[in-house]
mmCIF file of C-alpha atoms in Angstrom:
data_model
loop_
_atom_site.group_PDB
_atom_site.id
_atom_site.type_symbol
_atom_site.label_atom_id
_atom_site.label_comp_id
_atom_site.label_asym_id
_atom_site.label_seq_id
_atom_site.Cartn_x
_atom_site.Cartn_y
_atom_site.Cartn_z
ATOM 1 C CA UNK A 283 4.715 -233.456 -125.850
ATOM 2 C CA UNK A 284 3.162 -230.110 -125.342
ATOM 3 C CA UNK A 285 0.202 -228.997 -126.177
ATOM 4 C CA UNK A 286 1.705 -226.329 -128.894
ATOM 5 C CA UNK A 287 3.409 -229.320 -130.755
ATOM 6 C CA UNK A 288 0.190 -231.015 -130.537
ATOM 7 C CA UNK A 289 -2.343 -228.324 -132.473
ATOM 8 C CA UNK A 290 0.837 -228.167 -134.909
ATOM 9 C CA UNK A 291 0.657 -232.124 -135.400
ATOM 10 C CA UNK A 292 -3.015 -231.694 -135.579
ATOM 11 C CA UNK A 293 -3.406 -229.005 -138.265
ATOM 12 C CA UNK A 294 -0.219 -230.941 -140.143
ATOM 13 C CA UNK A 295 -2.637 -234.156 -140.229
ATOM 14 C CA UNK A 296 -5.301 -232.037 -141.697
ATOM 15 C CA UNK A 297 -3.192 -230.548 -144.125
ATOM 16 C CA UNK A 298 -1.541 -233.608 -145.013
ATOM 17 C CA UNK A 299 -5.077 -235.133 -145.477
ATOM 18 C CA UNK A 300 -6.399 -232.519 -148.016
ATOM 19 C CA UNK A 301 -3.580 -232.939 -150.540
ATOM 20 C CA UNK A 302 -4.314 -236.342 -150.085
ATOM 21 C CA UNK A 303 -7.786 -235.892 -151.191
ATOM 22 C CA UNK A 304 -6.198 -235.260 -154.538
ATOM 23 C CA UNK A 305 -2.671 -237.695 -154.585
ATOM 24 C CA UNK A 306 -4.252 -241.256 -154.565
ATOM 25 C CA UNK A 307 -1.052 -242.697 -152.595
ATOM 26 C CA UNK A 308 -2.143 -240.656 -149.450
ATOM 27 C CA UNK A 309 -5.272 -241.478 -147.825
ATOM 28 C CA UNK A 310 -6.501 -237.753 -147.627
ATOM 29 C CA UNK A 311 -9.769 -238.249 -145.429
ATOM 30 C CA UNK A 312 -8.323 -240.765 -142.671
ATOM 31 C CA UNK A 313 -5.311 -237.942 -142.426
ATOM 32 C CA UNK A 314 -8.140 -235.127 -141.884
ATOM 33 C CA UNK A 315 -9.677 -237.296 -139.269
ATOM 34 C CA UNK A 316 -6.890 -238.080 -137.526
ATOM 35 C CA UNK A 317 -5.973 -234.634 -137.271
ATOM 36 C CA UNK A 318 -10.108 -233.591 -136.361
ATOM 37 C CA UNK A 319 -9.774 -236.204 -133.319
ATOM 38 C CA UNK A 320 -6.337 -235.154 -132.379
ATOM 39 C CA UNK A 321 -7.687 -231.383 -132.314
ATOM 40 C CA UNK A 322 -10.916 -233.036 -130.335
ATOM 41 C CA UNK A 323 -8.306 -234.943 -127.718
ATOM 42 C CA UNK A 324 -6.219 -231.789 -127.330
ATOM 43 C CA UNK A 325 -9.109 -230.147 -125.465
ATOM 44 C CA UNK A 326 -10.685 -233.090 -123.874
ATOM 45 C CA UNK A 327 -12.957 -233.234 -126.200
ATOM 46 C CA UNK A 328 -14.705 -229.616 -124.728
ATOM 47 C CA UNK A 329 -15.345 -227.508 -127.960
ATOM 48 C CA UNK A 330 -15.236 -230.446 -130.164
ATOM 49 C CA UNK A 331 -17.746 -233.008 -128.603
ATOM 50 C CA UNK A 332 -18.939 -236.063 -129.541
ATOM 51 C CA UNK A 333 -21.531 -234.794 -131.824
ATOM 52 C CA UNK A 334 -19.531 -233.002 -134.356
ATOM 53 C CA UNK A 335 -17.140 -235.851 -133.948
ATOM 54 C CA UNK A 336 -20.105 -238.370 -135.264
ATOM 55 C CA UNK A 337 -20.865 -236.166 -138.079
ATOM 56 C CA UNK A 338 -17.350 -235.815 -139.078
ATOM 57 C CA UNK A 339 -16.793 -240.102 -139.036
ATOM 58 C CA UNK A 340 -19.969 -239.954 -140.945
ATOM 59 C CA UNK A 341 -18.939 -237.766 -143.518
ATOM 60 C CA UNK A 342 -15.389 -239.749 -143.995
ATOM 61 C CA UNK A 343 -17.102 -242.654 -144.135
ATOM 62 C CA UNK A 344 -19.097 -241.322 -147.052
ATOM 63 C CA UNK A 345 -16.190 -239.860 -148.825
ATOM 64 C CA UNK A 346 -14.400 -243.706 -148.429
ATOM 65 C CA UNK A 347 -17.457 -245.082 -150.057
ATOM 66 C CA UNK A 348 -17.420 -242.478 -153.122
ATOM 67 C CA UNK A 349 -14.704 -242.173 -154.034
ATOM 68 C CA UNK A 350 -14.504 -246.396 -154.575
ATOM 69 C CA UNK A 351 -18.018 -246.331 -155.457
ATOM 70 C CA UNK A 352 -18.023 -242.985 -158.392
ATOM 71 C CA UNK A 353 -14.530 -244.763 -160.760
ATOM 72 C CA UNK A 354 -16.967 -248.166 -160.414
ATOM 73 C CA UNK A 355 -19.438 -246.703 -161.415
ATOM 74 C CA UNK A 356 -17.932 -244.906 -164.218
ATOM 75 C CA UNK A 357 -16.510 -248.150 -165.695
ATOM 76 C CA UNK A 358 -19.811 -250.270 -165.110
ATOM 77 C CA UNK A 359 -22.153 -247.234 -166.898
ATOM 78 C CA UNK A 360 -19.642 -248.022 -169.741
ATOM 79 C CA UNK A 361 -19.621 -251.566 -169.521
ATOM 80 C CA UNK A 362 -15.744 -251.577 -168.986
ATOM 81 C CA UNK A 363 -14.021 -254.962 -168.710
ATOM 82 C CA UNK A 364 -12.453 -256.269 -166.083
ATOM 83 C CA UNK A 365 -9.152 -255.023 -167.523
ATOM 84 C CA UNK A 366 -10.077 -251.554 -167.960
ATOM 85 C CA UNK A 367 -10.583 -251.133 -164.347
ATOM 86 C CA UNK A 368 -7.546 -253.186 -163.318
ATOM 87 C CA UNK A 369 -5.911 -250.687 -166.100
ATOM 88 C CA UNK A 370 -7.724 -247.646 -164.327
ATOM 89 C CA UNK A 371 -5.739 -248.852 -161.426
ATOM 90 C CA UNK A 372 -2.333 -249.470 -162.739
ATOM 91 C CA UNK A 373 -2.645 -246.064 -164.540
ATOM 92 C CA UNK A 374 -3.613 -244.524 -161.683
ATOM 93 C CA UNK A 375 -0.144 -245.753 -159.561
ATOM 94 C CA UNK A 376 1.403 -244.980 -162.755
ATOM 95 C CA UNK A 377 0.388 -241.320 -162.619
ATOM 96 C CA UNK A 378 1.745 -240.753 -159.283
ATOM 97 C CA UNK A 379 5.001 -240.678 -160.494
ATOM 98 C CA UNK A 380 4.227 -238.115 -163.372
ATOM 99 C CA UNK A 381 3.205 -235.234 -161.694
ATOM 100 C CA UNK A 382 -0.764 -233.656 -161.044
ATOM 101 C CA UNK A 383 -0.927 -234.018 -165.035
ATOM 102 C CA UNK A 384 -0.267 -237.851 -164.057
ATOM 103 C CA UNK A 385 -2.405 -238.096 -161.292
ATOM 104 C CA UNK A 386 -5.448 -236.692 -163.416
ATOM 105 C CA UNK A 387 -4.927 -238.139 -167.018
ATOM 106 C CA UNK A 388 -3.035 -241.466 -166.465
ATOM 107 C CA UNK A 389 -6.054 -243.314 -164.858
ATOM 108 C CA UNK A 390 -8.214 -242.476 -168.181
ATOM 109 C CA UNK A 391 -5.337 -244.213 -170.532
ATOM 110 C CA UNK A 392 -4.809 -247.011 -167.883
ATOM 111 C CA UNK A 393 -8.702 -247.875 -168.399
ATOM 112 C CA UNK A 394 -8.515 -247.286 -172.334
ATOM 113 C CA UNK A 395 -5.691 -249.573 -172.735
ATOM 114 C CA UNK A 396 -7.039 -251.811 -170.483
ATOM 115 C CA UNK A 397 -10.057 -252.177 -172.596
ATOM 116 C CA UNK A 398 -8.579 -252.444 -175.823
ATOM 117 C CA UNK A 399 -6.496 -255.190 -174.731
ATOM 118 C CA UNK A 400 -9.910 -256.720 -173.540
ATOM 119 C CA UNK A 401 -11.991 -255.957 -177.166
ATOM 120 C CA UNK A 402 -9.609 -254.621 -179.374
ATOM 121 C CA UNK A 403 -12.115 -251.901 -179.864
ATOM 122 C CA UNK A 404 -10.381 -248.544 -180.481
ATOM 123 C CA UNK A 405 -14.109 -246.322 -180.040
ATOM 124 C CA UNK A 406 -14.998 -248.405 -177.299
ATOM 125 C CA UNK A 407 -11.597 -248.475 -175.723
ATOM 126 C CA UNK A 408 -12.106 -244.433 -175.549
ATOM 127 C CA UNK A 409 -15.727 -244.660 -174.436
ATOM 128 C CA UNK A 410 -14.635 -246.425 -171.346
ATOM 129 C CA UNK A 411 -11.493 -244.920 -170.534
ATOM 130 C CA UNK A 412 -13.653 -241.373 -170.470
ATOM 131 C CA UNK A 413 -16.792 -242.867 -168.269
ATOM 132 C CA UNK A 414 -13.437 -244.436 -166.054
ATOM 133 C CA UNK A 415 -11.695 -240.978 -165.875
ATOM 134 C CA UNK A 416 -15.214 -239.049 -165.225
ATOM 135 C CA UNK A 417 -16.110 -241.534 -162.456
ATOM 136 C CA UNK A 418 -12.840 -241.083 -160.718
ATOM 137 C CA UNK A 419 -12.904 -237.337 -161.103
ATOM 138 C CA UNK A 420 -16.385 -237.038 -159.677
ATOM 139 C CA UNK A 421 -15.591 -239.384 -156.668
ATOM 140 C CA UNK A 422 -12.283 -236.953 -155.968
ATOM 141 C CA UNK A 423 -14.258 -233.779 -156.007
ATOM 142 C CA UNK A 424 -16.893 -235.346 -153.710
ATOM 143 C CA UNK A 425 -13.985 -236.460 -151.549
ATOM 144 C CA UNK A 426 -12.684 -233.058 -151.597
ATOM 145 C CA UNK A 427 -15.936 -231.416 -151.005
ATOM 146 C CA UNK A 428 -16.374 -234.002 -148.066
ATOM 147 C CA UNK A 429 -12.921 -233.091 -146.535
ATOM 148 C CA UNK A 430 -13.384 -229.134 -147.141
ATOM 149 C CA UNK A 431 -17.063 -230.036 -145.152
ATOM 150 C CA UNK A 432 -15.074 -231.837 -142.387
ATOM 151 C CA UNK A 433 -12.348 -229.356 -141.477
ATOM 152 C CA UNK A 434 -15.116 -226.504 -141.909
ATOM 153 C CA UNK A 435 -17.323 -228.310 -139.021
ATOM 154 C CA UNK A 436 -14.175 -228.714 -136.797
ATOM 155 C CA UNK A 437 -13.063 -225.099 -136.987
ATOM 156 C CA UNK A 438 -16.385 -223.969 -136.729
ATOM 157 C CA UNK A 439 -16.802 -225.971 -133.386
ATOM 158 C CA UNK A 440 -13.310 -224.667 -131.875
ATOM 159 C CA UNK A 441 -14.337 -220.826 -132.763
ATOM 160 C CA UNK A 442 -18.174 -220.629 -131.794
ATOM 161 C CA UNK A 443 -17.649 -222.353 -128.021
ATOM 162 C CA UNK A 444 -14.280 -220.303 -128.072
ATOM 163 C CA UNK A 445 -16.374 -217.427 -128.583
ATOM 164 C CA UNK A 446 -19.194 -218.536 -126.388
ATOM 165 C CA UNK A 447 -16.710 -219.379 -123.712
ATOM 166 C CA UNK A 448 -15.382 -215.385 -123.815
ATOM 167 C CA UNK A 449 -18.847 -213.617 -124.658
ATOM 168 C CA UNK A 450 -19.746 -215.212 -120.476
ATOM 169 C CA UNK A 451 -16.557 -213.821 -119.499
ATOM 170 C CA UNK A 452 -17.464 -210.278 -120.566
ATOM 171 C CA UNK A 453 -18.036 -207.951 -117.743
ATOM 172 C CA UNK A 454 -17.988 -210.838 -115.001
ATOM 173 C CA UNK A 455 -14.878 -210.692 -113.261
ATOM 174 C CA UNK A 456 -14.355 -213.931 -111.324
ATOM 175 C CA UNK A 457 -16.943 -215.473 -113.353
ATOM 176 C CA UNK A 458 -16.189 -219.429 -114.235
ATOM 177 C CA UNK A 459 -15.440 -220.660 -117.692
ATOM 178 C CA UNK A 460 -18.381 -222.258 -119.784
ATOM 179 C CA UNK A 461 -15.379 -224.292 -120.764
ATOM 180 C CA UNK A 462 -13.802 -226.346 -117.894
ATOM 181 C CA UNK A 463 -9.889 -226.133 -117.358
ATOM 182 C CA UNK A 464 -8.168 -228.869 -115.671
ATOM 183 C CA UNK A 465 -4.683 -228.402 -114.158
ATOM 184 C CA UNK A 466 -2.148 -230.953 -115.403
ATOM 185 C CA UNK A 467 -2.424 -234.618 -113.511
ATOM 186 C CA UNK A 468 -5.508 -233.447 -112.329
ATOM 187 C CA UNK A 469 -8.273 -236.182 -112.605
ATOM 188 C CA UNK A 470 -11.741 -234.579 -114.642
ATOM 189 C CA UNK A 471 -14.882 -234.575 -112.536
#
C-alpha cells in the first residue's frame, strides 16, 4: 500500500471518528485514534512521537469514561430506575434509525418511558427522562470537544516539526534533515 493511500486511510479514520462522536453506533474516538496512530506509523513515528501520542490515548481514554460516566450521571442525579436507563438505551438504538432528530431526542423518551413503566409517575417520568437526555448530551459534547482536542494536537505536531524540519533547510544547501528519511527496506539506525 503506498504511502498516499495511507494518509488518505488515515484522515478517513479521523473523519469517520468525528461523526462518530455524534452517531452512537460508531465508536467516534477509537476511529480518531486509529487514524492519529496510523498518521504517527506513516512517518515512523518522527513528527508525531510518543509524547503527543500519550496525550492523545489519554484524552480518548477520558472521552470513553464521559461519555458512559455524564448519561449515568444524569439518570442517578434524578434518581432514575433501572428501567429508565435500560430505556435511555433502547431509545438511544432506537434513534439511530430516525435520523440526527433521533439520535438527539429518542434517548430522552427511551428514559421517560422507561421510568413511567417503573413508577407510573407522569412528572417524574419527565424529570428523569430530561436529567437522562442532559447527561447524555453533556457527555457527547465533551466527547466532541475531546476528539476536536485530539485531531488539533496531531495536526499541530505534523505542521510545527514540518515547519521546523524546512526553517533548518533555509539557506543551507546540503544541509541534513532535522527529520530523518529512510530509503525503502532500509533498516532505521
Amino acid at each position: 500500500m503506498t504511502v498516499t493511500l495511507l494518509w488518505i486511510l488515515s484522515v478517513a479514520l479521523i473523519v469517520v471518528g468525528i461523526a462518530g462522536t455524534v452517531l452512537p453506533a460508531l465508536p467516534g474516538t477509537l476511529f480518531v485514534l486509529a487514524g492519529i496512530v496510523l498518521g504517527a506509523w506513516i512517518d515512523d513515528f518522527t513528527r508525531v512521537g510518543w509524547g503527543v501520542l500519550t496525550v492523545v490515548i489519554v484524552l480518548a481514554v477520558l472521552a470513553w469514561v464521559l461519555d458512559y460516566v455524564a448519561g449515568l450521571l444524569g439518570a442517578k442525579k434524578a434518581g432514575a430506575s433501572r428501567q429508565a436507563v435500560i430505556g435511555a438505551l433502547l431509545g438511544t438504538v432506537a434513534g439511530l434509525f430516525m435520523g440526527i432528530v433521533g439520535v438527539l431526542f429518542m434517548p430522552l423518551v427511551g428514559a421517560a418511558i422507561g421510568e413511567w413503566l417503573a413508577r407510573r409517575d407522569h412528572g417524574r417520568a419527565l424529570k428523569v427522562g430530561v436529567a437522562t437526555w442532559l447527561g447524555i448530551m453533556a457527555g457527547m459534547e465533551s466527547k466532541v470537544v475531546i476528539a476536536f482536542k485530539m485531531v488539533a494536537l496531531f495536526v499541530g505536531a505534523l505542521i510545527l516539526l514540518a515547519t521546523i524540519a524546512r526553517r533548518s533547510h533555509a539557506g543551507h544547501p546540503g544541509h541534513r534533515s532535522a527529520l530523518p528519511v529512510r530509503a525503502a527496506g532500509s533498516a532505521a539506525t
